[in-house]
Tab-separated table of C-alpha atoms in Angstrom:
chain	number	residue	atom	x	y	z
A	1	GLU	CA	13.383	2.375	12.394
A	2	PRO	CA	10.979	-0.012	13.058
A	3	GLU	CA	9.531	-1.741	10.483
A	4	VAL	CA	6.472	-3.974	9.722
A	5	THR	CA	7.421	-7.384	8.771
A	6	GLN	CA	5.757	-9.831	7.518
A	7	THR	CA	6.050	-14.107	6.863
A	8	PRO	CA	6.214	-15.607	5.353
A	9	SER	CA	7.580	-13.910	1.622
A	10	HIS	CA	6.244	-16.281	-0.314
A	11	GLN	CA	3.957	-19.258	-0.332
A	12	VAL	CA	2.188	-21.888	-2.821
A	13	THR	CA	-0.656	-23.477	-1.872
A	14	GLN	CA	-3.166	-25.930	-3.633
A	15	MET	CA	-6.255	-24.069	-4.145
A	16	GLY	CA	-9.192	-25.231	-1.024
A	17	GLN	CA	-6.428	-25.064	1.331
A	18	GLU	CA	-6.428	-22.677	4.053
A	19	VAL	CA	-3.382	-20.616	4.564
A	20	ILE	CA	-2.360	-17.759	7.161
A	21	LEU	CA	-0.156	-14.820	6.738
A	22	ARG	CA	1.562	-13.189	9.767
A	23	CYS	CA	2.395	-9.912	9.669
A	24	VAL	CA	4.219	-7.966	13.075
A	25	PRO	CA	3.111	-4.369	13.217
A	26	ILE	CA	5.631	-1.384	14.659
A	27	SER	CA	5.271	-2.150	18.582
A	28	ASN	CA	3.911	1.104	19.202
A	29	HIS	CA	0.304	1.407	16.278
A	30	LEU	CA	-2.706	0.777	17.323
A	31	TYR	CA	-4.025	0.168	13.298
A	32	PHE	CA	-4.131	-2.405	11.307
A	33	TYR	CA	-4.917	-3.266	7.857
A	34	TRP	CA	-4.370	-5.606	5.113
A	35	TYR	CA	-4.806	-4.826	1.607
A	36	ARG	CA	-3.819	-7.155	-1.715
A	37	GLN	CA	-2.385	-6.623	-4.994
A	38	ILE	CA	-3.008	-8.776	-7.676
A	39	LEU	CA	-0.438	-9.452	-10.574
A	40	GLY	CA	-0.412	-6.400	-12.330
A	41	GLN	CA	-2.907	-4.055	-10.358
A	42	LYS	CA	-3.316	-1.855	-8.350
A	43	VAL	CA	-3.462	-1.802	-4.375
A	44	GLU	CA	-6.932	-2.822	-3.174
A	45	PHE	CA	-7.661	-1.919	0.656
A	46	LEU	CA	-9.053	-5.455	2.552
A	47	VAL	CA	-10.000	-4.555	6.062
A	48	SER	CA	-9.236	-2.431	9.003
A	49	PHE	CA	-8.683	-3.080	12.350
A	50	TYR	CA	-8.766	-1.599	15.503
A	51	ASN	CA	-8.969	-2.534	19.762
A	52	ASN	CA	-9.025	-6.504	18.423
A	53	GLU	CA	-11.899	-6.140	16.212
A	54	ILE	CA	-12.711	-5.114	12.357
A	55	SER	CA	-13.150	-1.273	11.928
A	56	GLU	CA	-14.094	-1.253	8.113
A	57	LYS	CA	-13.685	-3.994	5.409
A	58	SER	CA	-14.334	-4.064	1.838
A	59	GLU	CA	-16.598	-6.651	-0.477
A	60	ILE	CA	-13.395	-8.369	-1.137
A	61	PHE	CA	-13.383	-9.782	2.498
A	62	ASP	CA	-15.956	-11.764	2.125
A	63	ASP	CA	-16.641	-14.976	4.713
A	64	GLN	CA	-13.271	-16.689	3.470
A	65	PHE	CA	-11.291	-14.119	5.126
A	66	SER	CA	-10.789	-13.453	8.633
A	67	VAL	CA	-8.051	-11.302	10.953
A	68	GLU	CA	-6.968	-11.758	14.047
A	69	ARG	CA	-4.704	-10.687	16.777
A	70	PRO	CA	-3.581	-13.984	18.554
A	71	ASP	CA	-1.317	-12.142	20.998
A	72	GLY	CA	0.357	-8.525	21.898
A	73	SER	CA	2.557	-9.108	18.368
A	74	ASN	CA	1.084	-10.661	15.844
A	75	PHE	CA	-1.605	-9.502	13.304
A	76	THR	CA	-2.824	-12.351	11.177
A	77	LEU	CA	-4.746	-13.035	7.791
A	78	LYS	CA	-6.780	-16.050	7.228
A	79	ILE	CA	-7.874	-17.589	4.338
A	80	ARG	CA	-10.167	-20.282	4.776
A	81	SER	CA	-10.212	-22.195	1.406
A	82	THR	CA	-8.525	-20.377	-0.983
A	83	LYS	CA	-9.329	-20.094	-4.808
A	84	LEU	CA	-6.830	-19.516	-7.525
A	85	GLU	CA	-7.840	-15.444	-8.030
A	86	ASP	CA	-7.079	-15.667	-4.062
A	87	SER	CA	-3.142	-15.419	-5.789
A	88	ALA	CA	-1.531	-11.803	-5.079
A	89	MET	CA	0.574	-10.254	-3.107
A	90	TYR	CA	-0.777	-9.233	0.286
A	91	PHE	CA	0.628	-6.146	2.256
A	92	CYS	CA	0.298	-5.532	6.349
A	93	ALA	CA	0.436	-1.988	7.232
A	94	SER	CA	0.017	-0.116	10.440
A	95	SER	CA	-0.269	2.950	11.792
A	96	GLU	CA	-0.245	4.132	15.318
A	97	TYR	CA	-3.436	6.089	16.293
A	98	GLY	CA	-5.141	4.816	12.887
A	99	GLY	CA	-6.200	8.723	12.192
A	100	ILE	CA	-6.884	9.513	8.377
A	101	GLN	CA	-3.738	12.501	8.735
A	102	GLU	CA	-1.079	9.993	9.351
A	103	THR	CA	1.149	7.453	7.792
A	104	GLN	CA	0.244	4.004	7.135
A	105	TYR	CA	3.418	2.034	6.846
A	106	PHE	CA	3.775	-1.386	4.952
A	107	GLY	CA	5.089	-4.389	5.422
A	108	PRO	CA	7.345	-5.681	2.468
A	109	GLY	CA	4.408	-8.195	1.665
A	110	THR	CA	3.503	-11.906	1.512
A	111	ARG	CA	3.378	-13.724	-2.504
A	112	LEU	CA	0.988	-16.281	-2.599
A	113	LEU	CA	0.304	-18.498	-5.582
A	114	VAL	CA	-2.821	-20.584	-5.297
A	115	LEU	CA	-2.284	-23.626	-7.566
B	1	GLY	CA	-15.923	7.016	-3.692
B	2	ILE	CA	-12.220	8.997	-4.112
B	3	GLN	CA	-10.583	8.265	-8.301
B	4	VAL	CA	-7.134	8.484	-8.136
B	5	GLU	CA	-5.370	8.762	-11.721
B	6	GLN	CA	-1.557	8.974	-12.101
B	7	SER	CA	0.583	9.914	-14.814
B	8	PRO	CA	2.332	8.848	-17.372
B	9	PRO	CA	1.337	4.931	-17.264
B	10	ASP	CA	4.677	4.243	-17.841
B	11	LEU	CA	8.458	6.559	-18.430
B	12	ILE	CA	11.520	5.276	-19.038
B	13	LEU	CA	14.660	7.444	-18.294
B	14	GLN	CA	18.315	7.735	-19.398
B	15	GLU	CA	20.877	7.243	-15.668
B	16	GLY	CA	21.158	11.288	-14.749
B	17	ALA	CA	17.637	12.451	-16.525
B	18	ASN	CA	14.440	14.423	-13.884
B	19	SER	CA	11.177	12.976	-14.225
B	20	THR	CA	7.959	14.543	-12.458
B	21	LEU	CA	5.134	12.079	-11.885
B	22	ARG	CA	1.747	13.049	-11.288
B	23	CYS	CA	-0.968	12.209	-9.211
B	24	ASN	CA	-4.617	13.798	-9.641
B	25	PHE	CA	-7.488	12.777	-7.296
B	26	SER	CA	-11.238	13.585	-7.718
B	27	ASP	CA	-11.601	15.013	-3.969
B	28	SER	CA	-10.397	16.582	-0.918
B	29	VAL	CA	-7.962	14.176	0.589
B	30	ASN	CA	-6.783	14.229	4.263
B	31	ASN	CA	-3.826	11.939	3.604
B	32	LEU	CA	-1.787	11.427	0.748
B	33	GLN	CA	1.134	9.007	0.656
B	34	TRP	CA	3.851	8.164	-2.356
B	35	PHE	CA	5.186	4.521	-2.297
B	36	HIS	CA	7.917	3.321	-4.719
B	37	GLN	CA	7.268	-1.069	-5.162
B	38	ASN	CA	10.628	-2.021	-5.955
B	39	PRO	CA	11.548	-4.964	-8.779
B	40	TRP	CA	10.492	-7.714	-5.851
B	41	GLY	CA	7.565	-5.911	-5.163
B	42	GLN	CA	8.222	-3.961	-2.122
B	43	LEU	CA	6.098	-1.424	-1.291
B	44	ILE	CA	8.652	1.727	0.611
B	45	ASN	CA	7.063	4.590	1.648
B	46	LEU	CA	8.373	7.571	0.135
B	47	PHE	CA	6.301	10.545	1.537
B	48	TYR	CA	3.512	11.743	3.951
B	49	ILE	CA	2.210	14.715	1.812
B	50	PRO	CA	-1.575	16.044	2.207
B	51	SER	CA	-0.559	19.053	1.170
B	52	GLY	CA	2.961	21.409	0.364
B	53	THR	CA	6.355	20.276	-0.362
B	54	LYS	CA	8.705	17.886	1.145
B	55	GLN	CA	12.147	16.729	-0.187
B	56	ASN	CA	13.963	14.305	0.594
B	57	GLY	CA	18.026	13.541	-1.289
B	58	ARG	CA	16.585	13.092	-4.972
B	59	LEU	CA	13.356	12.850	-4.529
B	60	SER	CA	10.583	15.449	-3.698
B	61	ALA	CA	7.020	16.032	-3.545
B	62	THR	CA	4.257	18.692	-4.106
B	63	THR	CA	0.535	18.493	-3.273
B	64	VAL	CA	-1.722	21.249	-4.125
B	65	ALA	CA	-4.737	20.201	-2.570
B	66	THR	CA	-7.180	23.212	-3.641
B	67	GLU	CA	-6.284	21.804	-7.297
B	68	ARG	CA	-6.145	18.101	-6.854
B	69	TYR	CA	-3.326	16.815	-7.843
B	70	SER	CA	0.515	15.837	-6.672
B	71	LEU	CA	3.757	15.779	-8.315
B	72	LEU	CA	6.758	13.976	-7.098
B	73	TYR	CA	9.729	14.893	-9.131
B	74	ILE	CA	12.927	12.265	-9.246
B	75	SER	CA	16.588	13.978	-10.017
B	76	SER	CA	19.264	12.447	-11.464
B	77	SER	CA	17.606	9.391	-11.806
B	78	GLN	CA	19.546	5.988	-11.059
B	79	THR	CA	19.095	2.469	-12.272
B	80	THR	CA	17.993	1.907	-8.493
B	81	ASP	CA	14.961	4.265	-8.652
B	82	SER	CA	13.379	1.825	-10.806
B	83	GLY	CA	10.162	0.020	-10.630
B	84	VAL	CA	6.428	1.292	-9.940
B	85	TYR	CA	5.353	4.096	-8.095
B	86	PHE	CA	2.252	4.565	-5.985
B	87	CYS	CA	-0.082	7.630	-5.399
B	88	ALA	CA	-2.681	6.717	-2.223
B	89	VAL	CA	-5.091	8.969	-0.750
B	90	ALA	CA	-7.727	8.711	2.117
B	91	ASN	CA	-10.320	11.205	2.906
B	92	TYR	CA	-13.229	11.352	5.975
B	93	GLY	CA	-15.934	11.630	3.022
B	94	GLY	CA	-15.767	9.010	0.845
B	95	SER	CA	-12.625	5.841	2.246
B	96	GLN	CA	-12.496	6.859	5.925
B	97	GLY	CA	-9.064	5.896	6.996
B	98	ASN	CA	-8.319	3.664	3.747
B	99	LEU	CA	-6.188	4.384	1.532
B	100	ILE	CA	-7.045	3.951	-2.249
B	101	PHE	CA	-4.159	3.715	-4.351
B	102	GLY	CA	-3.853	4.783	-8.066
B	103	LYS	CA	-2.787	2.624	-10.566
B	104	GLY	CA	0.883	4.038	-10.726
B	105	THR	CA	3.584	4.830	-13.484
B	106	LYS	CA	5.734	2.442	-13.594
B	107	LEU	CA	9.678	3.731	-13.942
B	108	SER	CA	12.540	2.314	-16.156
B	109	VAL	CA	15.476	4.023	-15.587
B	110	LYS	CA	18.492	2.595	-18.425
B	111	PRO	CA	21.837	3.122	-17.887
């Protein structure tokens, strides 16, 4: 069964450093998402992406964050200058057409620790 | 925006027992998904169920959209069922296509 993959599974970085989290959505899916989960808290929406542009973003997704689809398979989340509070599990998700009435498939997550 | 409340927050079961997890939501929904977060933090899709009933093995789910709640049933629980169960919803009016998650129910199944 097709699945969303994410790399790396874990990343440790120093405060102020740039990190890039990578995702490979399901191949025929057109709509991509990033969510994050701070330890012990609920999962929160960050950004959705369709047709090479941001469709929606939350208040969390400030100027420190950016997303990109650099090629036909990868979808990336960049955090320009990491802060301690960026430590979280980051999940990538994809759906086939981006309609509300369809399943979003989640990847296994990247656990980011900022020291 | 739409509010999602899950109950109970914590649940401890003996292996073999059955359980019911509840998800209440404050507005009509066009998408409702149940997830299991395993001890490694991975989110596993369980059901897409904005209305009606579905079953998959020992798990089943029912959503009563008109009364704004969904139930997840786990029968004959196993230790591998341990983890956190999340309900997430989306609607056209508020969240657009983005899923709004509840705080989850933490399930511990003891051998």
